[in-house]
Coordinates of C-alpha atoms and ligand atoms in Angstrom, one line a residue:
M1 CA 81.2 90.0 143.0
T2 CA 84.3 88.0 141.7
Q3 CA 83.5 84.8 139.7
S4 CA 86.1 82.2 139.1
L5 CA 86.7 79.1 137.0
T6 CA 89.5 76.7 137.4
I7 CA 90.2 74.3 134.4
A8 CA 93.2 71.9 133.5
R9 CA 95.7 74.0 131.9
P10 CA 95.1 74.4 128.2
D11 CA 96.9 73.7 125.0
D12 CA 96.9 75.5 121.7
W13 CA 96.4 73.1 119.0
H14 CA 97.6 75.4 116.3
L15 CA 100.1 78.1 116.9
H16 CA 102.5 80.3 114.9
L17 CA 105.7 81.0 116.8
R18 CA 107.9 82.3 114.1
D19 CA 111.6 82.6 114.5
G20 CA 114.3 85.0 115.6
A21 CA 113.2 88.2 117.3
M22 CA 109.5 87.5 116.7
L23 CA 109.9 84.1 118.5
Q24 CA 111.4 85.9 121.5
A25 CA 108.5 88.3 121.6
V26 CA 105.5 85.9 121.3
L27 CA 106.6 82.8 122.9
P28 CA 106.2 84.1 126.5
E29 CA 102.5 85.2 125.4
S30 CA 101.7 81.6 124.9
A31 CA 103.7 80.0 127.4
R32 CA 102.0 82.2 130.2
H33 CA 98.6 80.1 129.8
F34 CA 99.4 77.2 127.6
A35 CA 101.3 73.9 128.5
R36 CA 101.8 72.9 125.0
A37 CA 101.2 73.9 121.6
I38 CA 101.3 72.5 117.8
I39 CA 103.8 74.6 116.2
M40 CA 103.1 75.7 112.6
P41 CA 106.0 74.9 110.3
N42 CA 105.5 77.9 107.8
L43 CA 108.8 79.5 108.4
V44 CA 110.8 80.7 105.5
P45 CA 112.3 78.2 104.5
P46 CA 109.7 75.8 106.1
V47 CA 110.2 73.1 108.5
V48 CA 110.2 70.1 106.3
T49 CA 112.5 67.5 107.7
H50 CA 113.0 65.8 110.9
A51 CA 116.3 67.7 111.3
D52 CA 114.5 71.1 110.7
A53 CA 111.9 70.2 113.3
A54 CA 114.8 69.3 115.8
A55 CA 116.7 72.4 115.1
Y56 CA 113.4 74.7 115.4
H57 CA 112.6 72.7 118.6
Q58 CA 116.0 73.9 120.0
R59 CA 115.5 77.4 119.1
I60 CA 112.1 77.5 120.7
L61 CA 113.3 76.1 124.0
A62 CA 116.3 78.5 123.9
A63 CA 113.8 81.3 123.5
L64 CA 111.6 80.2 126.5
P65 CA 112.3 82.5 129.7
A66 CA 113.6 80.4 132.4
D67 CA 110.6 81.0 134.7
Q68 CA 108.1 79.4 132.2
S69 CA 107.5 76.0 131.1
F70 CA 106.2 75.0 127.6
D71 CA 106.2 72.0 125.5
P72 CA 106.4 72.6 121.8
L73 CA 104.9 69.9 119.8
M74 CA 106.7 69.9 116.4
V75 CA 104.9 69.6 113.0
L76 CA 106.4 68.9 109.5
Y77 CA 105.4 70.9 106.5
L78 CA 104.4 68.4 103.7
T79 CA 106.0 69.1 100.3
E80 CA 105.7 66.9 97.2
E81 CA 109.5 65.8 98.2
T82 CA 108.7 64.7 101.7
D83 CA 110.1 61.3 102.5
P84 CA 107.9 58.9 104.1
E85 CA 110.7 57.3 106.0
D86 CA 111.9 60.7 107.4
V87 CA 108.2 61.4 108.7
A88 CA 108.3 57.8 110.5
A89 CA 111.6 58.5 112.0
A90 CA 110.5 62.0 113.3
H91 CA 107.4 60.5 114.8
A92 CA 109.2 57.6 116.3
S93 CA 111.6 59.9 118.1
G94 CA 108.5 61.4 120.0
L95 CA 109.5 64.9 118.6
V96 CA 107.0 65.2 115.9
K97 CA 103.3 65.1 116.5
A98 CA 101.6 66.0 113.1
V99 CA 102.2 66.8 109.5
K100 CA 100.9 69.9 108.0
L101 CA 99.2 70.1 104.6
Y102 CA 99.1 73.4 103.0
P103 CA 97.7 73.7 99.4
A104 CA 100.3 75.5 97.5
G105 CA 99.5 79.3 97.7
A106 CA 96.8 79.1 100.2
T107 CA 98.3 81.4 102.8
T108 CA 101.4 83.0 104.5
N109 CA 104.5 81.2 103.4
S110 CA 102.8 78.3 101.5
A111 CA 104.5 78.4 98.3
S112 CA 106.2 74.9 99.1
G113 CA 102.9 73.4 99.7
V114 CA 101.2 70.6 97.7
Q115 CA 100.0 71.1 94.1
D116 CA 99.7 67.5 92.9
F117 CA 98.0 65.4 95.8
D118 CA 99.1 62.1 94.1
K119 CA 102.8 62.9 94.9
V120 CA 102.2 62.8 98.7
R121 CA 100.0 59.6 98.7
G122 CA 103.1 57.8 99.8
V123 CA 103.7 59.9 102.9
L124 CA 99.9 59.9 103.7
E125 CA 99.8 56.0 103.7
K126 CA 102.8 56.0 105.9
M127 CA 101.1 58.4 108.5
A128 CA 97.8 56.2 108.4
E129 CA 100.1 53.2 109.2
I130 CA 101.9 54.9 112.1
G131 CA 98.9 56.8 113.4
L132 CA 100.4 60.4 112.8
P133 CA 97.7 63.1 112.3
L134 CA 97.5 65.3 109.3
C135 CA 96.8 68.8 109.9
V136 CA 95.0 70.4 107.0
H137 CA 94.8 74.0 105.8
G138 CA 91.3 73.4 104.2
E139 CA 91.0 76.0 101.2
V140 CA 91.3 75.5 97.5
T141 CA 93.5 78.0 95.9
N142 CA 91.9 78.1 92.5
S143 CA 91.4 81.9 91.5
D144 CA 88.0 80.9 89.9
I145 CA 86.6 79.9 93.5
D146 CA 85.3 82.8 95.5
I147 CA 87.4 83.2 98.7
F148 CA 84.4 82.7 100.8
D149 CA 83.7 79.5 99.3
R150 CA 87.2 78.0 99.4
E151 CA 86.8 75.9 102.5
A152 CA 83.5 74.2 101.5
V153 CA 84.9 73.6 97.9
F154 CA 88.0 72.0 99.5
I155 CA 86.1 69.4 101.7
D156 CA 84.2 68.2 98.5
R157 CA 87.3 68.3 95.9
V158 CA 90.3 67.6 98.1
L159 CA 89.6 66.4 101.7
D160 CA 86.9 63.8 101.2
P161 CA 88.9 62.2 98.3
I162 CA 92.0 62.2 100.3
R163 CA 90.2 60.5 103.4
R164 CA 88.5 57.9 101.2
A165 CA 91.7 57.1 99.6
T166 CA 93.5 56.8 102.7
P167 CA 91.7 54.7 105.2
G168 CA 92.8 55.1 108.8
L169 CA 94.4 58.7 108.1
R170 CA 93.7 60.7 111.2
V171 CA 92.9 64.4 110.1
V172 CA 92.5 67.7 111.9
M173 CA 90.7 70.2 109.8
E174 CA 92.5 73.5 111.0
H175 CA 90.7 76.6 111.8
I176 CA 87.3 75.6 110.5
T177 CA 85.1 78.6 109.5
T178 CA 82.1 77.4 108.0
K179 CA 79.0 75.4 109.1
D180 CA 80.1 73.1 106.2
G181 CA 83.2 72.3 108.1
V182 CA 81.3 71.7 111.4
D183 CA 78.7 69.3 109.6
Y184 CA 81.6 67.4 107.7
V185 CA 83.2 66.6 111.0
K186 CA 80.0 65.8 112.8
A187 CA 79.2 63.4 109.9
N188 CA 82.3 61.6 110.3
D189 CA 84.0 59.3 112.9
S190 CA 86.7 60.2 115.6
D191 CA 89.6 60.0 113.1
L192 CA 88.4 63.4 111.9
G193 CA 88.7 66.4 114.4
A194 CA 88.9 70.3 113.9
T195 CA 90.4 73.2 115.7
I196 CA 88.4 76.4 116.0
T197 CA 90.2 79.7 116.6
T198 CA 89.1 82.3 119.2
H199 CA 88.8 85.0 116.7
H200 CA 86.3 83.1 114.3
L201 CA 84.0 82.7 117.5
I202 CA 84.0 86.5 117.8
I203 CA 84.0 88.1 114.2
N204 CA 82.1 87.6 111.1
R205 CA 82.9 89.0 107.9
N206 CA 81.0 92.3 108.5
H207 CA 83.7 93.1 111.2
I208 CA 86.5 93.1 108.7
L209 CA 84.5 95.2 106.1
A210 CA 81.7 97.3 107.1
G211 CA 82.5 100.9 108.4
G212 CA 86.1 100.7 107.1
I213 CA 88.6 97.9 106.5
K214 CA 90.0 96.5 109.6
P215 CA 93.5 94.9 108.8
H216 CA 93.8 93.5 112.2
Y217 CA 90.7 91.1 111.6
Y218 CA 92.0 89.8 108.2
C219 CA 93.3 86.2 108.5
L220 CA 92.9 83.1 106.4
P221 CA 90.6 81.3 106.2
V222 CA 88.8 84.7 106.3
A223 CA 85.8 85.1 108.5
K224 CA 82.5 84.2 107.0
R225 CA 79.1 85.3 107.4
E226 CA 77.1 85.3 110.8
S227 CA 75.5 82.1 110.3
H228 CA 78.8 80.3 110.2
R229 CA 80.1 82.0 113.3
L230 CA 77.1 80.8 115.0
A231 CA 77.7 77.2 113.8
L232 CA 81.4 77.5 115.2
R233 CA 80.0 78.6 118.6
A234 CA 77.7 75.7 118.8
A235 CA 80.4 73.4 117.8
A236 CA 82.9 74.7 120.4
T237 CA 80.6 74.8 123.1
S238 CA 78.9 71.6 122.5
G239 CA 81.7 69.6 124.4
D240 CA 81.9 67.3 121.3
A241 CA 85.3 65.7 121.6
R242 CA 86.1 66.4 118.0
F243 CA 86.3 70.1 118.4
F244 CA 89.2 71.7 120.2
L245 CA 91.0 75.0 120.6
G246 CA 93.7 76.1 117.9
T247 CA 94.2 79.7 118.4
D248 CA 96.2 80.3 114.9
S249 CA 97.6 83.1 116.7
A250 CA 99.8 84.7 113.9
P251 CA 101.7 87.5 114.5
H252 CA 102.7 90.1 112.0
I253 CA 104.3 93.6 112.6
D254 CA 101.9 96.4 112.3
P255 CA 103.7 97.6 109.1
L256 CA 102.8 94.4 107.4
K257 CA 99.0 94.4 108.5
E258 CA 98.5 98.0 107.9
N259 CA 99.4 97.6 104.4
A260 CA 98.0 98.0 100.9
C261 CA 98.6 94.3 100.5
G262 CA 98.3 93.4 104.2
C263 CA 99.3 89.9 105.5
A264 CA 96.8 87.3 107.0
G265 CA 96.7 86.8 110.6
C266 CA 95.2 87.5 114.1
F267 CA 97.4 87.8 117.1
T268 CA 95.4 86.4 120.0
A269 CA 98.0 84.5 122.2
T270 CA 97.8 87.3 124.8
N271 CA 94.0 87.3 125.5
T272 CA 92.6 84.2 124.1
M273 CA 91.7 82.6 127.3
A274 CA 90.0 85.6 128.7
L275 CA 88.1 86.1 125.3
L276 CA 87.0 82.2 125.4
A277 CA 85.7 82.5 129.0
H278 CA 83.6 85.5 127.8
V279 CA 82.2 83.4 124.7
F280 CA 81.6 80.6 126.5
E281 CA 79.6 82.5 129.3
E282 CA 77.7 84.1 126.5
E283 CA 76.6 80.9 125.3
G284 CA 75.8 79.6 128.9
A285 CA 78.5 77.0 128.5
L286 CA 81.3 77.9 130.8
D287 CA 81.2 74.2 131.9
Q288 CA 82.3 73.1 128.5
L289 CA 85.4 75.5 128.2
E290 CA 87.6 72.8 129.9
K291 CA 86.7 70.4 127.2
F292 CA 87.4 72.6 124.3
A293 CA 90.7 74.2 125.8
S294 CA 92.2 71.5 127.9
R295 CA 90.6 68.0 127.2
N296 CA 89.5 67.4 123.6
G297 CA 92.8 68.2 122.1
P298 CA 95.0 65.9 124.0
G299 CA 92.2 63.4 123.6
F300 CA 92.5 63.6 119.8
Y301 CA 96.4 63.5 119.8
G302 CA 96.6 60.7 122.3
L303 CA 98.3 62.8 125.0
P304 CA 97.6 63.3 128.8
V305 CA 95.6 66.0 129.9
N306 CA 97.6 68.6 131.9
T307 CA 97.9 68.3 135.6
E308 CA 98.4 71.8 136.4
T309 CA 95.5 74.2 136.4
L310 CA 94.5 77.6 135.2
T311 CA 92.2 79.8 136.9
L312 CA 89.9 82.5 135.2
T313 CA 88.3 85.2 137.2
K314 CA 85.5 87.7 136.2
S315 CA 85.6 91.2 138.0
D316 CA 83.4 94.3 137.6
Q317 CA 85.8 96.2 135.7
P318 CA 86.7 95.7 132.2
T319 CA 90.1 93.8 131.8
Q320 CA 92.7 96.0 130.2
F321 CA 94.7 94.0 127.5
P322 CA 97.8 95.5 125.9
E323 CA 97.1 96.9 122.6
K324 CA 100.2 95.8 121.3
I325 CA 103.3 93.8 122.1
A326 CA 106.8 95.0 121.2
S327 CA 109.2 92.9 119.1
G328 CA 112.6 93.3 117.8
D329 CA 111.0 93.5 114.3
G330 CA 108.3 96.0 115.3
P331 CA 105.1 96.3 117.1
V332 CA 102.4 93.6 117.0
T333 CA 98.7 94.4 117.6
V334 CA 96.8 92.3 120.0
F335 CA 93.3 91.1 118.9
D336 CA 90.6 93.6 120.0
P337 CA 87.3 91.7 120.2
G338 CA 85.5 95.2 120.0
F339 CA 83.4 94.9 123.4
P340 CA 84.5 95.0 127.0
V341 CA 85.8 91.7 128.6
Y342 CA 85.5 91.3 132.4
W343 CA 87.4 87.9 132.5
D344 CA 91.0 87.5 133.0
V345 CA 93.5 84.7 133.9
A346 CA 94.2 85.1 137.5
Ligands
DOR401 O1 95.6 84.1 108.9 C1 96.5 83.2 108.8 N1 97.9 83.5 109.0 N2 96.3 82.0 108.2 C2 97.2 81.1 108.0 O2 96.9 80.1 107.4 C3 98.7 81.4 108.1 C4 98.9 82.5 109.1 C5 100.1 83.2 109.1 O3 101.1 82.4 109.2 O4 100.4 84.3 109.2
ZN402 ZN1 97.8 79.1 111.1

């Protein structure tokens, strides 16, 4: 028996598209299902200025296959040199929808991130004034803080002080991985939202480390213990408007993942919607999937919900997802949930 579910076409509120040959390979994987995505600016060098974002936007549109439609929502990478007026102009032009805060050294290509938060105060105040959201990679980078505690410590030491010092600043906690993150969002108002990835709804830290190390499950923030995964599932499936999908689909070629010092990132663009249908059905919450993937994100960003639709169907045969996709730089492994999935996009 075939079961089906039609929802407003989803958006991805946190996506890494990269550049060059990788962009060419991964963009169609996202554009096939998603209408829009918040495009992460951690290129080398990063997308810092309005002009950088305009040029990257052009490269993305040039890489889009003629038969696909996709609206890349551009993001500026916050540095200690970012000019508040440039940010305001980028926002006023309609091109830029958010600014991204990476604490220096937190993750892939974050070396230009912020070390001294006092140096970005002027930018944050301007953003609060004009209503431009700040997307936050919420992990401290201190080597004395255990990697599994970095999100919770960031909330206390960095995020909460920034929010108190900048009333009116709209903040998205990106890719939350802990119950602490969920609770912090719920304890606050609608100026604070959070994205949740597909993979953090599926794996906990055992999946990375037990029975042999699984480099394709390694991402940042790293997956935490099971109780945190369950808190994320409860938040994502609750319908609460402050939680929405940001896949953090982050392609790296296999030689850089299957490596003595492997890169962080799970590539989920290809099968995210099918995996989410599986997760939401498991939670008895298929009726909440549209809010999480298609409604809450536009609500937070003040954008219209897409008028097109996406239909998911469930069959009695497991869906065969590609194991890898090819790029001009090398193969990229598609996230394997480790269990059969019967849903697919029709
Ligand atoms: O796992 C991750 N990969 N987390 C990030 O924050 C960055 C991303 C990437 O760019 O590869
Ligand atoms: Zn990311």
